[in-house]
XYZ file of C-alpha atoms in Angstrom:
547
model
C 0.524 5.488 39.427
C -1.844 7.262 36.777
C -5.294 6.165 36.139
C -8.057 7.213 33.729
C -11.619 7.284 35.392
C -14.577 7.142 33.203
C -12.884 9.045 30.428
C -14.862 9.903 27.397
C -13.620 11.810 24.444
C -16.104 12.936 21.741
C -14.897 14.552 18.481
C -18.069 16.249 16.915
C -20.775 13.325 17.231
C -18.053 10.541 17.320
C -17.077 9.048 20.633
C -13.256 8.121 20.259
C -13.243 6.939 23.940
C -16.348 5.983 26.001
C -16.104 5.452 29.735
C -12.729 4.081 29.850
C -11.482 3.125 33.336
C -7.815 1.837 33.632
C -4.765 2.173 36.015
C -1.265 2.086 35.008
C 0.878 1.035 38.029
C 4.462 1.466 38.969
C 7.037 -0.974 37.944
C 5.348 -1.756 34.600
C 5.912 -0.903 30.950
C 2.514 -0.852 28.916
C 2.364 -0.960 25.307
C -0.529 0.833 24.000
C -1.742 -0.623 20.858
C -4.554 -0.288 18.304
C -5.441 0.129 14.746
C -4.695 3.373 12.907
C -7.274 5.894 13.991
C -8.135 3.999 17.171
C -6.874 7.001 19.229
C -3.445 5.747 20.613
C -1.554 9.322 20.338
C -4.744 10.875 21.457
C -4.952 8.973 24.725
C -1.365 9.699 25.522
C -2.142 13.389 24.947
C -5.101 13.016 27.466
C -2.809 11.251 30.034
C -0.309 13.998 29.801
C -2.782 16.980 30.007
C -2.263 18.190 26.729
C -5.684 17.374 25.770
C -8.896 17.788 27.803
C -11.533 14.910 28.182
C -15.349 15.336 27.246
C -16.100 13.700 30.445
C -14.107 11.751 33.148
C -10.843 12.495 34.670
C -7.058 11.629 34.708
C -5.536 11.158 38.158
C -1.866 11.166 38.951
C -0.481 10.143 42.342
C 0.362 13.493 44.146
C 4.065 14.513 44.110
C 4.774 12.475 41.134
C 6.591 13.853 37.934
C 5.205 13.006 34.557
C 7.350 13.298 31.433
C 6.474 12.875 27.705
C 8.343 12.802 24.471
C 7.834 15.942 22.562
C 6.810 15.820 19.057
C 7.625 19.286 17.765
C 10.949 18.864 16.476
C 11.664 22.647 15.963
C 10.325 23.797 19.621
C 13.789 24.005 20.950
C 15.672 25.432 18.014
C 16.932 28.403 19.779
C 18.352 26.494 23.040
C 21.268 24.708 23.291
C 21.343 20.691 23.231
C 22.154 20.400 26.937
C 19.583 22.846 28.284
C 16.997 21.170 26.075
C 17.680 17.739 27.764
C 17.587 19.316 31.186
C 14.282 20.974 30.439
C 12.912 17.402 30.901
C 12.705 18.392 34.599
C 11.151 21.730 34.144
C 11.556 22.601 37.842
C 15.252 21.777 37.905
C 15.907 23.818 34.840
C 14.060 26.830 36.181
C 16.205 26.736 39.419
C 19.288 26.616 37.441
C 18.215 29.747 35.196
C 17.124 31.597 38.316
C 20.464 30.790 39.993
C 22.199 32.008 37.119
C 20.298 35.273 37.047
C 20.953 35.974 40.654
C 24.653 35.213 40.619
C 25.128 37.386 37.455
C 23.729 40.458 39.169
C 26.263 43.412 40.117
C 24.043 44.764 42.954
C 23.766 41.344 44.856
C 21.420 41.956 47.870
C 20.708 40.281 51.149
C 17.281 39.177 49.668
C 19.214 37.592 46.678
C 21.457 35.749 49.179
C 18.560 34.470 50.888
C 16.949 33.309 47.727
C 20.034 31.944 46.223
C 20.385 29.736 49.402
C 17.042 28.500 48.939
C 17.551 27.539 45.449
C 20.757 25.882 46.228
C 19.082 23.617 48.676
C 16.261 22.594 46.510
C 19.112 22.206 43.697
C 20.951 19.772 45.954
C 17.661 17.933 46.753
C 17.175 17.231 43.038
C 20.820 16.110 42.370
C 21.347 19.179 40.303
C 24.892 18.988 40.335
C 24.772 15.488 38.545
C 22.315 17.214 35.847
C 24.740 17.822 33.056
C 26.588 14.498 33.523
C 23.305 12.482 33.560
C 22.194 14.336 30.521
C 25.471 13.650 28.937
C 25.157 9.932 29.599
C 21.569 9.845 27.850
C 22.898 11.785 24.805
C 25.831 9.473 24.440
C 23.881 6.453 24.961
C 21.512 7.514 22.049
C 24.467 8.271 19.726
C 24.789 12.147 20.083
C 28.545 12.789 20.292
C 29.859 14.950 23.163
C 30.867 17.663 20.431
C 27.217 18.382 20.094
C 26.085 18.334 23.592
C 26.410 22.337 23.775
C 25.399 23.063 20.154
C 22.367 24.828 19.248
C 19.238 22.537 18.485
C 18.809 24.469 15.114
C 22.231 23.095 13.838
C 21.120 19.232 14.379
C 19.703 17.296 11.723
C 15.944 15.791 12.175
C 17.258 12.438 13.413
C 19.744 13.967 16.037
C 16.807 16.368 17.344
C 14.623 13.254 17.908
C 17.364 11.681 19.932
C 17.678 14.811 22.059
C 13.894 15.187 22.701
C 13.858 11.462 23.645
C 16.815 12.109 26.146
C 14.798 15.100 27.596
C 11.886 12.659 28.085
C 14.043 10.273 29.972
C 15.983 12.763 31.839
C 15.612 13.088 35.604
C 14.037 9.642 36.391
C 10.239 10.878 35.884
C 7.798 8.823 37.661
C 5.606 8.364 34.656
C 7.043 8.354 31.295
C 4.905 8.524 28.129
C 6.499 7.656 24.882
C 4.771 7.952 21.499
C 6.842 6.266 18.919
C 10.185 6.411 20.500
C 12.069 4.315 17.991
C 10.964 6.562 15.033
C 14.323 7.878 13.092
C 16.506 5.856 15.639
C 19.178 3.667 14.440
C 19.436 0.134 15.697
C 22.161 0.894 18.167
C 19.958 3.638 19.684
C 17.110 1.400 19.853
C 19.125 -1.419 21.498
C 20.225 1.270 24.136
C 16.714 2.443 24.810
C 15.412 -1.096 25.037
C 17.841 -1.583 27.991
C 16.927 1.797 29.335
C 13.429 0.884 29.529
C 14.072 -2.730 30.802
C 15.967 -1.541 33.657
C 13.599 1.579 34.393
C 11.748 1.160 37.769
C 8.605 3.396 37.212
C 5.682 3.599 35.012
C 6.068 3.637 31.298
C 3.102 3.754 28.480
C 4.705 3.750 25.193
C 2.809 3.487 21.638
C 5.140 1.739 19.154
C 4.761 0.021 15.732
C 7.908 -2.030 16.265
C 6.648 -5.505 17.440
C 10.455 -6.608 18.493
C 10.634 -3.424 20.679
C 7.111 -4.114 22.438
C 8.119 -7.554 22.744
C 11.371 -6.757 24.641
C 10.298 -3.987 26.966
C 6.556 -4.539 27.860
C 5.303 -6.216 30.878
C 1.445 -5.370 29.772
C -0.320 -4.522 26.763
C -3.140 -1.911 26.915
C -5.538 -2.713 23.681
C -7.689 -0.044 22.297
C -10.656 -1.175 20.169
C -13.967 0.338 19.619
C -13.267 3.084 22.224
C -12.411 0.620 25.119
C -9.174 -0.269 26.584
C -8.509 -3.961 27.751
C -5.357 -4.904 29.660
C -3.563 -8.046 28.890
C -0.490 -9.343 31.090
C 2.533 -9.932 29.196
C 4.360 -8.462 25.896
C 3.063 -8.095 22.306
C 3.379 -11.673 21.264
C 1.534 -12.973 24.345
C -1.314 -10.330 23.900
C -1.613 -11.665 20.201
C -1.972 -15.269 21.421
C -4.205 -14.329 24.218
C -6.563 -12.240 22.237
C -6.705 -14.963 19.313
C -7.398 -17.704 22.074
C -10.194 -15.475 23.594
C -11.998 -15.175 20.176
C -11.640 -18.903 19.492
C -12.973 -20.087 23.030
C -15.882 -17.627 22.439
C -16.582 -19.069 19.219
C -16.379 -22.514 20.464
C -18.647 -21.577 23.435
C -21.150 -20.089 21.049
C -21.200 -23.198 18.812
C -22.156 -25.391 21.786
C -24.834 -23.007 22.821
C -26.126 -22.853 19.247
C -26.213 -26.672 19.187
C -28.239 -26.602 22.596
C -30.650 -24.077 21.189
C -31.280 -26.125 18.154
C -31.870 -29.156 20.289
C -34.351 -27.293 22.665
C -36.168 -25.731 19.526
C -36.589 -29.034 17.992
C -38.213 -30.544 21.242
C -40.521 -27.723 21.798
C -41.580 -27.689 18.114
C -42.188 -31.424 18.512
C -43.996 -31.756 21.558
C -45.561 -28.225 22.567
C -48.852 -29.680 21.123
C -48.700 -32.953 22.902
C -50.452 -32.757 26.378
C -48.199 -35.535 28.197
C -45.188 -33.584 27.062
C -46.508 -29.983 27.601
C -44.803 -29.420 30.852
C -41.378 -30.661 29.506
C -41.891 -28.239 26.534
C -42.731 -25.324 28.832
C -39.540 -26.186 30.958
C -37.257 -26.217 27.790
C -38.733 -22.811 26.748
C -37.684 -21.420 29.879
C -34.093 -22.993 29.412
C -33.990 -21.597 25.947
C -34.768 -18.050 27.016
C -31.580 -18.167 29.535
C -29.282 -19.004 26.841
C -27.391 -16.055 25.721
C -24.775 -16.083 23.045
C -21.551 -14.141 23.711
C -21.440 -10.993 21.530
C -18.213 -11.416 19.440
C -17.503 -8.021 18.068
C -14.973 -8.010 14.964
C -11.837 -6.073 15.655
C -11.452 -2.599 14.203
C -8.185 -3.841 12.919
C -7.753 -4.591 9.214
C -4.851 -6.607 7.680
C -3.960 -5.669 4.037
C -2.970 -8.651 1.907
C 0.435 -8.252 0.796
C 1.682 -10.897 -1.984
C 4.619 -10.337 -4.115
C 4.331 -12.688 -7.184
C 7.178 -12.673 -9.740
C 6.179 -12.910 -13.373
C 9.146 -15.149 -14.213
C 11.599 -17.115 -12.127
C 15.052 -15.616 -11.575
C 18.103 -17.125 -12.988
C 21.569 -17.617 -11.305
C 23.005 -14.515 -12.251
C 21.262 -11.842 -10.293
C 23.603 -8.801 -9.640
C 27.130 -8.183 -9.748
C 28.829 -4.965 -8.061
C 32.423 -3.717 -8.753
C 33.993 -1.162 -6.999
C 31.215 1.404 -6.617
C 32.493 4.558 -4.902
C 30.433 7.685 -4.374
C 31.359 11.240 -2.601
C 28.757 13.515 -1.640
C 29.502 16.907 -0.318
C 33.109 15.923 0.127
C 32.358 12.968 2.183
C 32.964 9.335 0.648
C 29.732 7.700 1.150
C 30.593 4.300 -0.744
C 34.051 3.242 -0.974
C 34.840 0.714 -3.526
C 31.862 -1.557 -2.839
C 32.110 -5.184 -4.487
C 29.583 -7.940 -3.870
C 27.656 -10.442 -6.134
C 23.918 -11.506 -5.336
C 22.769 -14.889 -5.507
C 19.345 -16.373 -6.705
C 18.144 -16.950 -3.182
C 19.494 -13.879 -1.305
C 17.536 -11.884 0.928
C 19.754 -9.019 2.062
C 19.179 -6.751 4.773
C 21.280 -3.531 4.804
C 21.831 -2.433 8.654
C 23.689 -0.038 10.614
C 23.513 3.576 11.173
C 24.828 4.818 7.775
C 21.499 5.942 6.423
C 22.808 7.889 3.451
C 25.058 5.216 2.178
C 22.060 2.688 1.987
C 19.917 5.137 0.139
C 22.720 6.086 -2.069
C 23.561 2.586 -2.931
C 19.809 1.733 -3.696
C 19.415 4.705 -5.825
C 22.589 4.076 -7.947
C 21.348 0.444 -8.316
C 17.834 1.765 -9.458
C 19.530 4.147 -12.213
C 18.472 7.101 -9.932
C 22.140 8.330 -9.256
C 25.452 7.851 -11.039
C 28.338 6.588 -9.083
C 31.660 8.399 -9.145
C 33.451 4.978 -10.336
C 32.773 1.543 -10.319
C 29.954 -0.416 -12.205
C 27.272 -2.961 -11.586
C 25.217 -5.297 -13.574
C 21.748 -6.925 -13.337
C 21.067 -10.404 -14.752
C 19.195 -10.764 -17.747
C 16.562 -12.666 -15.933
C 16.050 -10.040 -13.531
C 13.221 -7.303 -13.162
C 13.254 -4.864 -10.260
C 10.660 -2.918 -8.348
C 11.823 -0.136 -6.041
C 10.379 1.268 -2.836
C 12.263 4.660 -2.344
C 12.706 6.056 1.199
C 11.443 9.561 0.033
C 8.340 9.029 -2.387
C 7.442 12.831 -2.559
C 7.884 12.990 -6.415
C 5.875 9.798 -7.018
C 2.701 11.385 -5.760
C 3.221 15.142 -6.884
C 0.439 15.027 -9.593
C -3.337 15.220 -9.943
C -3.866 11.559 -10.773
C -6.507 9.504 -8.903
C -5.230 6.335 -7.137
C -6.645 3.934 -9.931
C -5.327 5.886 -12.532
C -1.753 6.354 -10.782
C -1.577 2.527 -10.245
C -2.960 1.747 -13.741
C 0.186 3.433 -15.474
C 2.397 0.826 -13.758
C 0.178 -2.114 -14.693
C 0.572 -4.270 -18.006
C -3.087 -4.963 -17.830
C -4.724 -1.534 -18.327
C -8.120 -3.065 -16.876
C -9.757 -1.151 -14.101
C -11.303 -4.034 -12.410
C -7.788 -5.771 -12.412
C -6.161 -2.573 -10.826
C -8.671 -2.157 -8.264
C -8.299 -5.849 -7.206
C -4.778 -4.934 -6.043
C -5.884 -1.623 -4.437
C -8.670 -3.575 -2.504
C -5.881 -5.914 -1.137
C -4.464 -2.932 0.257
C -7.581 -1.711 2.016
C -8.580 0.852 -0.664
C -12.321 0.381 -1.203
C -15.052 1.547 -2.976
C -14.667 5.540 -3.585
C -11.162 5.471 -2.225
C -10.088 4.806 -5.930
C -10.874 8.123 -7.038
C -8.861 9.964 -4.215
C -6.269 12.184 -5.667
C -2.768 10.777 -4.693
C -1.400 13.876 -3.615
C -3.827 14.329 -0.551
C -3.176 10.579 0.608
C -1.756 10.249 4.268
C 1.663 8.848 4.847
C 0.342 5.334 5.524
C -1.761 5.412 2.323
C 1.019 6.481 0.213
C 3.174 3.391 1.468
C 0.295 1.146 0.687
C -0.034 2.544 -2.922
C 3.810 1.955 -3.559
C 3.330 -1.598 -2.186
C 0.514 -2.042 -4.673
C 2.704 -0.812 -7.351
C 5.349 -3.489 -6.393
C 2.771 -6.105 -6.283
C 1.341 -5.375 -9.783
C 4.956 -5.082 -11.256
C 5.669 -8.974 -11.111
C 9.296 -8.210 -10.412
C 11.491 -10.891 -9.078
C 14.023 -8.392 -7.382
C 12.689 -5.934 -4.791
C 14.593 -3.147 -3.387
C 12.935 -1.548 -0.487
C 14.366 1.410 1.726
C 12.691 1.629 4.896
C 9.388 0.537 3.703
C 7.575 0.333 7.282
C 7.697 4.119 7.871
C 4.053 5.343 8.457
C 2.600 1.740 8.315
C 0.523 0.685 11.239
C 1.235 -2.661 13.212
C -1.335 -4.727 10.815
C 0.275 -3.361 7.704
C 3.709 -4.062 9.064
C 2.659 -7.507 9.897
C 1.305 -8.071 6.559
C 4.347 -6.697 4.704
C 6.748 -8.889 6.939
C 4.663 -12.080 5.984
C 4.783 -11.124 2.156
C 8.627 -10.580 2.332
C 8.983 -13.738 4.018
C 7.058 -15.541 1.202
C 8.546 -13.934 -1.651
C 10.471 -16.276 -3.725
C 12.559 -13.765 -5.524
C 15.596 -11.580 -4.434
C 15.223 -8.845 -1.745
C 17.612 -6.021 -1.069
C 16.217 -4.011 1.801
C 17.052 -1.565 4.687
C 14.492 -1.286 7.881
C 14.727 -0.438 11.518
C 12.193 -3.136 12.315
C 14.109 -5.811 14.042
C 11.573 -8.498 13.490
C 11.328 -7.834 9.726
C 15.184 -8.036 9.407
C 15.533 -11.211 11.744
C 12.652 -13.086 10.167
C 13.460 -12.280 6.361
C 17.143 -11.891 5.903
C 19.712 -14.598 5.210
C 22.413 -12.148 4.394
C 23.476 -9.017 6.221
C 25.328 -6.170 4.802
C 26.686 -3.086 6.745
C 28.181 0.044 4.917
C 30.538 1.692 7.640
C 30.876 5.211 8.358
C 33.878 5.312 6.096
C 31.950 3.779 3.166
C 33.410 0.283 3.286
C 31.289 -2.893 3.433
C 30.719 -5.798 6.011
C 29.134 -8.654 4.109
C 27.988 -11.896 6.167
C 25.787 -14.733 5.446
C 23.902 -15.056 8.587
C 20.587 -14.074 10.399
C 20.481 -10.532 11.959
C 20.535 -11.812 15.722
C 23.804 -14.032 14.774
C 25.318 -10.880 13.220
C 24.557 -8.609 16.206
C 26.163 -11.352 18.597
C 29.354 -11.686 16.414
C 32.325 -10.514 18.349
C 34.242 -10.614 15.161
C 31.863 -8.198 13.403
C 31.874 -5.939 16.482
C 35.486 -5.522 16.368
C 35.575 -4.812 12.812
C 32.853 -2.449 13.091
C 35.110 -0.602 15.745
C 38.238 -0.647 13.723
C 36.547 0.924 10.714
C 34.597 3.446 12.705
C 37.408 4.824 14.818
C 40.167 4.963 12.075
C 40.043 3.657 8.579
C 43.765 3.781 8.387
C 44.089 1.243 11.370
C 42.801 -1.518 9.116
C 45.292 -0.645 6.496
C 48.391 -0.611 8.666
C 47.499 -4.057 10.162
C 47.797 -5.733 6.801
């Protein structure tokens, strides 16, 4: 068990947390939620001991081991992958290294023998002989191939490092597990594996995530941070949302009844206070009036942007035809003879672990990259708006937010442009901020404003939820569902894919395409698709030989 007792954290004059008291018990997975800036990651750092409190204390049950997901992706660059994972249990790793140093000595003394014996006993108690096989199981589950298990961390790409650090946090069955955005940069297969791992994990888990589907799948309780306090709710994210909304409605209804009673008493007092025969009743009602207290309904610190993509013109039947698109990058065939046609009501989710292929296809379709061969043609009634995965160049200038957005608007009116920014929570002086100093989430909201103001009837979005908080993701999800045009998008957000897409495409590792008109959950459950992916992934020639 881990608990916070009267915890307060002040940054300057601002209290981020004030007298927080909360217990996290064994056997539960807690989803720590709250608006951006509420202090979710900060609270995890307090729990893990990385950050000191201004007042109060964190108490961990004696003898229990706490593990947390490291955020520094370069910290272990000089270590092998296997060592990095086993460092998740630092004591076990220290024993292994001390043993190795002792046995490597040329002048092995009696004292060395005694020390080695002590270490071997502790090593066995900690299931040390199974350490490498357990680490390998975690790495394989998260999608790190065996050939990389003994590679150096510096030789892995960013996404692979994230997976290794996650394996490190999970290693050795920790008693308390703290995870800050564990699904970031994970492919859907790895997320699925992590979900099952946490569902079957018997100890205490506290997780911060913007993935609503993930929270619904793994959480048994929700810890909601709002205005420096933390309130516990039993159940998953959806249950928290319904419960919190119900609580607010009940408080409003109770206040309404109290207000009606107050009005009734005030009218009686006003009418009869000067009447001698009614003076006792008026006095009695005054006392009753003084006892009525309205419930304080403090508005949530959460703010939801308003995302509404409205096309300027209706789309025709001819949307997009793609014929034989092929692209090789650095000697690897990324796209192999891709051919498909889009219909006027298609909302296509590109799924699977081949991230580069999805981004490459989107860049080709938006004219930012040339294919090696093949062609594509947009319908004459279409207009496209693009959300790139990497938007660095978009904001590499000295423009203010208003000036930046105005350049994409047909109507060059500041009030009109500020209206779109206001929907995306840019208010007042925010409009004169320089775009190059914006946070990741602010830049995403700018890009979504650009897409809204474009009036396009085809939206191409490459991982648009990166850097967004839960409220913005929910708003984007609603905007995509309501959009009457055509969507092509890639997203790791299961709920967005499931609620928005009516057609699923997966570009396989060999560059070939699976294309199915179905929902995402139905696609994942399809045995036929699973077999097809396996054939293509293992050996592309197998499919050719079978024809």
